[in-house]
Amino acid sequence: MAEINTAVYDVIVVGAGGAGLRAAIEAHAAGAKTAVICKSLLGKAHTVMAEGGIAAALGNVWKEDNWKIHFRDTMRGGKLLGNWRMAQLHAQEAPDRVLELEEWGALFDRTKDGLILQRDFGGHRYARLAHVGDRTGLEMIRTLQDHAVAQGIDVFMECTVRHLLTDGGRVAGAIGYWRQSGALVLFRAKAVVLATGGVGKAWKVTSNSWEYTGDGMAMALEAGADLIDMEMTQFHPTGMIWPPSVRGLLVTEGVRGDGGTLRNASGERFMFKYIPAFFRGDTADNEAEADRWYEDKRNNRRTPDLLPRDEVARAINTEVKAGRGTEHGGVFLDIATRRPADYIKRRLPSMYHQFKELADVDITKEQMEIGPTLHYIMGGIRVDPDTAAATVPGLYAAGEVAAGMHGANRLGGNSLSDLLVFGRRAGQAAAEYAKGATAGRIDDAQADAFAKRLTEPFERQGDENPYAIHEELQNAMQDLVGIIRRREELEEALAHLERLRARVARVHVTGTRRYNPGWHLALDLENLIGISEVVARSALMRTESRGGHTREDFPKADPEWGMKNVVSRRRDGRLVLSTEPIPQPPADLRELIGEDKPQEKVATGEPAIIGGKE
Amino acid sequence: MTTEAPRTATEVRMKIWRGEGSGGEHVEYVVPLDPGMVVLDVVHRIQATHAPDLAVRWNCKAGKCGSCSAEVNGAPKLMCMTRMNEFAPGEEITISPVRTFPLIKDLVSDVSFNYEKAKTIPPFKPKPKDADGKRRMYQEDVDRVQEFHKCIECFLCQDVCHVIRDHEENKQSFSGPRFFVRLAALEMHPLDANDRLDLIRAKHGLGFCNITKCCTEVCPEDIHITDNAIIPLKERVVTAHYDPIAWALRRMRGKREDFAPPQPKPPSA
Ligand SMILES: Cc1cc2nc3c(=O)[nH]c(=O)nc-3n(C[C@H](O)[C@H](O)[C@H](O)COP(=O)(O)OP(=O)(O)OC[C@H]3O[C@@H](n4cnc5c(N)ncnc54)[C@H](O)[C@@H]3O)c2cc1C
Ligand code: SF4
Ligand code: SF4
Ligand code: FES
């Protein structure tokens, strides 16, 4: 043990995206000695890539908007599987969190009256997303980063945390390694906030970066915490598909928010055929009304191009399977014929640039070819809604790594606001907990065992290449645990994961410990495979279709399942799955959601009447 | 590694800097090429098939995070935005790490200089809110600052700036174009009430810049670093420094009207 450098803090925040930075700012402000740790350089986390905007019912563009409608949209978009209290806190607090960014120097696009401009996005009743062109995430992360640095918060960059250390069932710290030197590092902390994001790198076609290897979820699971809803993965309907090297790169929903429409190969605006009963009351069933809606939301219903993402992704999947797709197996996204070139360039500069540079497509003149891409995971670490506390004392989680807020499907723009609302709450609660706690004891045997696992890939015999295993994993998850799932395929996936796990044990890493991506990937693979298993097993367990989880063999939503979370935890070294009831909203909030017995009518694709209240 | 010419048109030959710290050399690799590939894709393919420990930074693969900076045939670029079809078939392609900062390994440099400089910049300090508790700013007033906020911190401008590229000794007293952009963003922010002008001159070394515009030329975000950030800052510093009346007025008025809208200026300015 003596050879590992040790840093001592009240609170460590693992992850420096929106959630982690916001948590660190809050914990520091509450007087806790705080550090934030990240795998990349500061400012490069996923949050920097977010394009479209931050959802918050500021009411600057549509004064009718308020938290109640945002709450309703979020719960319905999540197919009523979400945690109502999280959705409520989120909707209520998001406006303050956005305005706070302005206090710290953020510059959002403005309305004519000089207020923060808001744009339309899928599933949101009103134009609600505060944004900066299509680079909102950059504005957000830089604002938080600069603010955190100005507060003097310690930052550990290019440092990967790999295991949580526990003391009699509570968190005592963490262990990891410096990417640059390969040296191990140990953190002693009273509280740990996980803000590590998702696990998209388990899939082949994804908008996610190398960082998304499920580390936070794997560490929480190992430390005894619960995960929920892990079958709920979001395939964003519009990823680039051509050329192959850009496959999966995100095309922001802002394209549709700003007037773009989806067409199949014969030019048909096919989304009108895919309006599920659940959203019929809110959705235009003809092109004229859909097009009027952009300007006049009071008298028209929303275009089906902006149905929640799960609906749109499934529709695209169906069109392509039916032979109505494009040459490269996608559909068209057209803004060129619908909006003037200068408008497109002003509203969507980075999309314009991205297509021009990477695909030789001028989106002001031509249609984009797009298809679904794995984008986000709604599932994750189970948290207390008010404090973001995980089920292990001293452990907190916020941002994409946490679950509950988005239920079975996340609305666009609701992630960035989630990061701010629950990042702040996590930081606050962790600092509060740290104040009342004494430092946990570091169990030397545990730390030594973890340290050994970290350097093992250098010592092992074997000839497996970590990159090849990763590619196989991505293919398996893409093919077997994709948008549409079946029992046989999920079982096959699980068998495949076992074989891959065995192969990872034979990965031998060459080179030195200094900045060695082969070594890093060898370690990441354990998390990727571990969390992929949780996703596949949860998907096998939920025998219904809802939101981001579609079972071909159980194509309808089941009201019984609509009342349950799938919970995953490790007990005695084994992964154990069970179901637990979801807390049901009190009567007044249920009223807001818009129906008396919402659970009976959620089914996707099934005719039923849903009356919104507006 | 092999030095033979690419066997088919769909193969690419690429030389990549390999080494730790001060030692190293360019090593040549040959891998298959697919349509639409960017330099970063080729580097990743080399990593997956030939050199598992090849160190390279990336995150977004879409020019949004500024991680994958390198010198491609000597030109500072984002590897993820450099298409392979920009090169003539058979053209030798050489990738080196950004040179202005110390090498860690292969294509990864130690860019901590930039994070240290960032700590020395006095933060945004907001003016009081409007009477109704809101904050109003008009699009035409935020436009020019939003240009600066496009910065993805790729540090390519820092890499080409001769003041630090060729003079290690200047790093102490010169923050570089990225931070002039940052300082200009703060100084021109319609709501900012902090004063950094003396510091810009004394600590960040604006005077070292002789407006060669190399930084502007390499900025992947097309920020007009010299015309819109550096030159207006220089003017402002000069006015504040040599004109006590302007200085006093500025203090009294707040800063908003002090800046003329950014006007492109000839390099001699
Ligand atoms: C292309 C794209 C566009 C998007 N657009 C939008 C949008 O417009 N609106 C919206 O609301 N959402 C959007 N999203 C989703 C949203 O950006 C993400 O869900 C969100 O940014 C996640 O934030 P986070 O703070 O949870 O994690 P991240 O920002 O991903 O940060 C994770 C952090 O954890 C660190 N980390 C991970 N593992 C470890 C470890 N083992 N040790 C140490 N550090 C670790 C990483 O280095 C990183 O700093 C978009 C996502 C993508 C990919
Ligand atoms: S213009 Fe100034 S800051 Fe830019 S590269 Fe030249 S000397 Fe450096
Ligand atoms: S100003 Fe331009 S070149 Fe310099 S760091 Fe920012 S984006 Fe890169
Ligand atoms: S990988 Fe993000 S800019 Fe190249």
PDB file of C-alpha atoms and ligand atoms in Angstrom, chain A residues 13-21 37-41 44-55 121 129 136-137 140-141 159-162 195-198 207-216 219 236 249-250 252 309 375-376 398-401 410-419 524 527, chain B residues 59 64, ligand 1:
ATOM      1  CA  VAL A  13     -16.503  13.944  -7.682  1.00  0.00           C
ATOM      2  CA  VAL A  14     -15.702  11.388 -10.353  1.00  0.00           C
ATOM      3  CA  GLY A  15     -16.509  12.986 -13.691  1.00  0.00           C
ATOM      4  CA  ALA A  16     -16.131  16.526 -14.990  1.00  0.00           C
ATOM      5  CA  GLY A  17     -19.074  16.820 -17.332  1.00  0.00           C
ATOM      6  CA  GLY A  18     -22.022  19.032 -16.508  1.00  0.00           C
ATOM      7  CA  ALA A  19     -23.146  16.904 -13.582  1.00  0.00           C
ATOM      8  CA  GLY A  20     -19.715  16.483 -12.018  1.00  0.00           C
ATOM      9  CA  LEU A  21     -18.695  20.109 -12.343  1.00  0.00           C
ATOM     10  CA  ILE A  37     -11.526  13.775 -11.384  1.00  0.00           C
ATOM     11  CA  CYS A  38     -11.845  13.018 -15.087  1.00  0.00           C
ATOM     12  CA  LYS A  39     -10.501  10.608 -17.683  1.00  0.00           C
ATOM     13  CA  SER A  40      -9.926  13.247 -20.373  1.00  0.00           C
ATOM     14  CA  LEU A  41      -8.620  16.770 -20.177  1.00  0.00           C
ATOM     15  CA  LYS A  44     -13.653  17.486 -23.069  1.00  0.00           C
ATOM     16  CA  ALA A  45     -16.402  15.445 -21.394  1.00  0.00           C
ATOM     17  CA  HIS A  46     -19.475  14.434 -23.343  1.00  0.00           C
ATOM     18  CA  THR A  47     -21.303  17.497 -22.184  1.00  0.00           C
ATOM     19  CA  VAL A  48     -19.138  19.536 -24.546  1.00  0.00           C
ATOM     20  CA  MET A  49     -20.740  17.756 -27.509  1.00  0.00           C
ATOM     21  CA  ALA A  50     -24.346  18.518 -26.622  1.00  0.00           C
ATOM     22  CA  GLU A  51     -25.871  20.505 -29.383  1.00  0.00           C
ATOM     23  CA  GLY A  52     -29.545  21.348 -29.170  1.00  0.00           C
ATOM     24  CA  GLY A  53     -30.114  22.901 -25.799  1.00  0.00           C
ATOM     25  CA  ILE A  54     -31.131  22.812 -22.142  1.00  0.00           C
ATOM     26  CA  ALA A  55     -34.794  22.244 -21.358  1.00  0.00           C
ATOM     27  CA  PHE A 121     -37.548  19.915 -29.386  1.00  0.00           C
ATOM     28  CA  LEU A 129     -34.672  24.718 -24.936  1.00  0.00           C
ATOM     29  CA  THR A 136     -25.060  24.495 -26.227  1.00  0.00           C
ATOM     30  CA  GLY A 137     -22.979  21.899 -24.425  1.00  0.00           C
ATOM     31  CA  MET A 140     -22.420  24.973 -20.595  1.00  0.00           C
ATOM     32  CA  ILE A 141     -19.253  23.031 -19.878  1.00  0.00           C
ATOM     33  CA  CYS A 159      -6.972  10.256 -14.186  1.00  0.00           C
ATOM     34  CA  THR A 160      -9.198   7.185 -14.331  1.00  0.00           C
ATOM     35  CA  VAL A 161     -10.955   5.997 -11.199  1.00  0.00           C
ATOM     36  CA  ARG A 162     -11.462   2.268 -11.352  1.00  0.00           C
ATOM     37  CA  ALA A 195     -20.901  11.623 -12.508  1.00  0.00           C
ATOM     38  CA  THR A 196     -19.236   9.404 -15.076  1.00  0.00           C
ATOM     39  CA  GLY A 197     -21.931   9.297 -17.769  1.00  0.00           C
ATOM     40  CA  GLY A 198     -23.085   6.297 -19.795  1.00  0.00           C
ATOM     41  CA  SER A 207     -22.846   9.058 -30.732  1.00  0.00           C
ATOM     42  CA  ASN A 208     -20.752   8.406 -27.638  1.00  0.00           C
ATOM     43  CA  SER A 209     -16.988   8.760 -27.138  1.00  0.00           C
ATOM     44  CA  TRP A 210     -14.385   6.356 -25.780  1.00  0.00           C
ATOM     45  CA  GLU A 211     -15.121   7.629 -22.273  1.00  0.00           C
ATOM     46  CA  TYR A 212     -18.527   5.937 -22.172  1.00  0.00           C
ATOM     47  CA  THR A 213     -17.532   2.557 -20.813  1.00  0.00           C
ATOM     48  CA  GLY A 214     -19.990   2.319 -17.920  1.00  0.00           C
ATOM     49  CA  ASP A 215     -17.335   2.899 -15.258  1.00  0.00           C
ATOM     50  CA  GLY A 216     -19.592   4.598 -12.733  1.00  0.00           C
ATOM     51  CA  MET A 219     -18.054   0.724  -9.686  1.00  0.00           C
ATOM     52  CA  HIS A 236     -31.410   8.722 -31.141  1.00  0.00           C
ATOM     53  CA  LEU A 249     -22.255  10.862 -35.195  1.00  0.00           C
ATOM     54  CA  LEU A 250     -25.174  12.847 -33.894  1.00  0.00           C
ATOM     55  CA  THR A 252     -29.145  17.285 -33.455  1.00  0.00           C
ATOM     56  CA  ARG A 309     -37.092   9.714 -29.765  1.00  0.00           C
ATOM     57  CA  HIS A 375     -27.104   7.870 -27.696  1.00  0.00           C
ATOM     58  CA  TYR A 376     -28.006   7.687 -24.044  1.00  0.00           C
ATOM     59  CA  ALA A 398     -25.856  12.481 -10.851  1.00  0.00           C
ATOM     60  CA  GLY A 399     -26.166  12.973 -14.582  1.00  0.00           C
ATOM     61  CA  GLU A 400     -26.372  10.229 -17.155  1.00  0.00           C
ATOM     62  CA  VAL A 401     -24.922   7.664 -14.739  1.00  0.00           C
ATOM     63  CA  ARG A 410     -35.458  10.791 -22.219  1.00  0.00           C
ATOM     64  CA  LEU A 411     -36.682  13.927 -23.932  1.00  0.00           C
ATOM     65  CA  GLY A 412     -34.089  15.942 -25.797  1.00  0.00           C
ATOM     66  CA  GLY A 413     -32.723  18.795 -23.736  1.00  0.00           C
ATOM     67  CA  ASN A 414     -33.714  17.119 -20.484  1.00  0.00           C
ATOM     68  CA  SER A 415     -30.224  15.767 -19.920  1.00  0.00           C
ATOM     69  CA  LEU A 416     -28.392  19.063 -19.683  1.00  0.00           C
ATOM     70  CA  SER A 417     -31.004  20.358 -17.241  1.00  0.00           C
ATOM     71  CA  ASP A 418     -30.849  17.076 -15.312  1.00  0.00           C
ATOM     72  CA  LEU A 419     -27.074  17.519 -14.929  1.00  0.00           C
ATOM     73  CA  ASP A 524     -12.401  -0.645 -19.687  1.00  0.00           C
ATOM     74  CA  ASN A 527     -16.706  -2.586 -17.246  1.00  0.00           C
TER      75      ASN A 527
ATOM     76  CA  ASN B  59     -13.365  12.415 -27.753  1.00  0.00           C
ATOM     77  CA  LYS B  64     -16.357  19.784 -31.076  1.00  0.00           C
TER      78      LYS B  64
HETATM   79  C1  LIG C   1     -23.494  14.385 -29.529  1.00  0.00           C
HETATM   80  C2  LIG C   1     -24.379  14.565 -28.347  1.00  0.00           C
HETATM   81  C3  LIG C   1     -25.302  15.598 -28.314  1.00  0.00           C
HETATM   82  C4  LIG C   1     -26.140  15.780 -27.219  1.00  0.00           C
HETATM   83  N1  LIG C   1     -27.024  16.832 -27.201  1.00  0.00           N
HETATM   84  C5  LIG C   1     -27.783  17.039 -26.097  1.00  0.00           C
HETATM   85  C6  LIG C   1     -28.641  18.173 -25.999  1.00  0.00           C
HETATM   86  O1  LIG C   1     -28.717  18.996 -26.902  1.00  0.00           O
HETATM   87  N2  LIG C   1     -29.368  18.353 -24.888  1.00  0.00           N
HETATM   88  C7  LIG C   1     -29.291  17.486 -23.841  1.00  0.00           C
HETATM   89  O2  LIG C   1     -29.959  17.712 -22.856  1.00  0.00           O
HETATM   90  N3  LIG C   1     -28.482  16.403 -23.896  1.00  0.00           N
HETATM   91  C8  LIG C   1     -27.727  16.168 -24.989  1.00  0.00           C
HETATM   92  N4  LIG C   1     -26.898  15.071 -25.042  1.00  0.00           N
HETATM   93  C9  LIG C   1     -26.786  14.221 -23.867  1.00  0.00           C
HETATM   94  C10 LIG C   1     -25.907  14.895 -22.853  1.00  0.00           C
HETATM   95  O3  LIG C   1     -24.919  15.645 -23.488  1.00  0.00           O
HETATM   96  C11 LIG C   1     -25.233  13.885 -21.945  1.00  0.00           C
HETATM   97  O4  LIG C   1     -26.171  12.998 -21.468  1.00  0.00           O
HETATM   98  C12 LIG C   1     -24.623  14.622 -20.784  1.00  0.00           C
HETATM   99  O5  LIG C   1     -23.720  15.595 -21.247  1.00  0.00           O
HETATM  100  C13 LIG C   1     -23.933  13.715 -19.804  1.00  0.00           C
HETATM  101  O6  LIG C   1     -23.344  14.522 -18.822  1.00  0.00           O
HETATM  102  P1  LIG C   1     -22.649  13.937 -17.550  1.00  0.00           P
HETATM  103  O7  LIG C   1     -22.204  15.081 -16.743  1.00  0.00           O
HETATM  104  O8  LIG C   1     -23.538  12.931 -16.933  1.00  0.00           O
HETATM  105  O9  LIG C   1     -21.437  13.138 -18.144  1.00  0.00           O
HETATM  106  P2  LIG C   1     -20.269  13.587 -19.158  1.00  0.00           P
HETATM  107  O10 LIG C   1     -20.389  14.966 -19.617  1.00  0.00           O
HETATM  108  O11 LIG C   1     -20.140  12.530 -20.156  1.00  0.00           O
HETATM  109  O12 LIG C   1     -19.033  13.502 -18.236  1.00  0.00           O
HETATM  110  C14 LIG C   1     -18.569  12.278 -17.754  1.00  0.00           C
HETATM  111  C15 LIG C   1     -17.310  12.560 -17.032  1.00  0.00           C
HETATM  112  O13 LIG C   1     -16.929  11.448 -16.285  1.00  0.00           O
HETATM  113  C16 LIG C   1     -15.566  11.183 -16.500  1.00  0.00           C
HETATM  114  N5  LIG C   1     -15.346   9.780 -16.248  1.00  0.00           N
HETATM  115  C17 LIG C   1     -16.001   8.721 -16.765  1.00  0.00           C
HETATM  116  N6  LIG C   1     -15.504   7.585 -16.262  1.00  0.00           N
HETATM  117  C18 LIG C   1     -14.528   7.945 -15.416  1.00  0.00           C
HETATM  118  C19 LIG C   1     -13.625   7.224 -14.586  1.00  0.00           C
HETATM  119  N7  LIG C   1     -13.630   5.901 -14.545  1.00  0.00           N
HETATM  120  N8  LIG C   1     -12.729   7.925 -13.859  1.00  0.00           N
HETATM  121  C20 LIG C   1     -12.683   9.268 -13.903  1.00  0.00           C
HETATM  122  N9  LIG C   1     -13.522   9.995 -14.651  1.00  0.00           N
HETATM  123  C21 LIG C   1     -14.424   9.335 -15.397  1.00  0.00           C
HETATM  124  C22 LIG C   1     -15.311  11.621 -17.885  1.00  0.00           C
HETATM  125  O14 LIG C   1     -13.955  11.867 -18.102  1.00  0.00           O
HETATM  126  C23 LIG C   1     -16.139  12.886 -17.936  1.00  0.00           C
HETATM  127  O15 LIG C   1     -15.425  13.945 -17.381  1.00  0.00           O
HETATM  128  C24 LIG C   1     -26.059  14.886 -26.147  1.00  0.00           C
HETATM  129  C25 LIG C   1     -25.138  13.841 -26.163  1.00  0.00           C
HETATM  130  C26 LIG C   1     -24.297  13.671 -27.257  1.00  0.00           C
HETATM  131  C27 LIG C   1     -23.331  12.535 -27.248  1.00  0.00           C
END
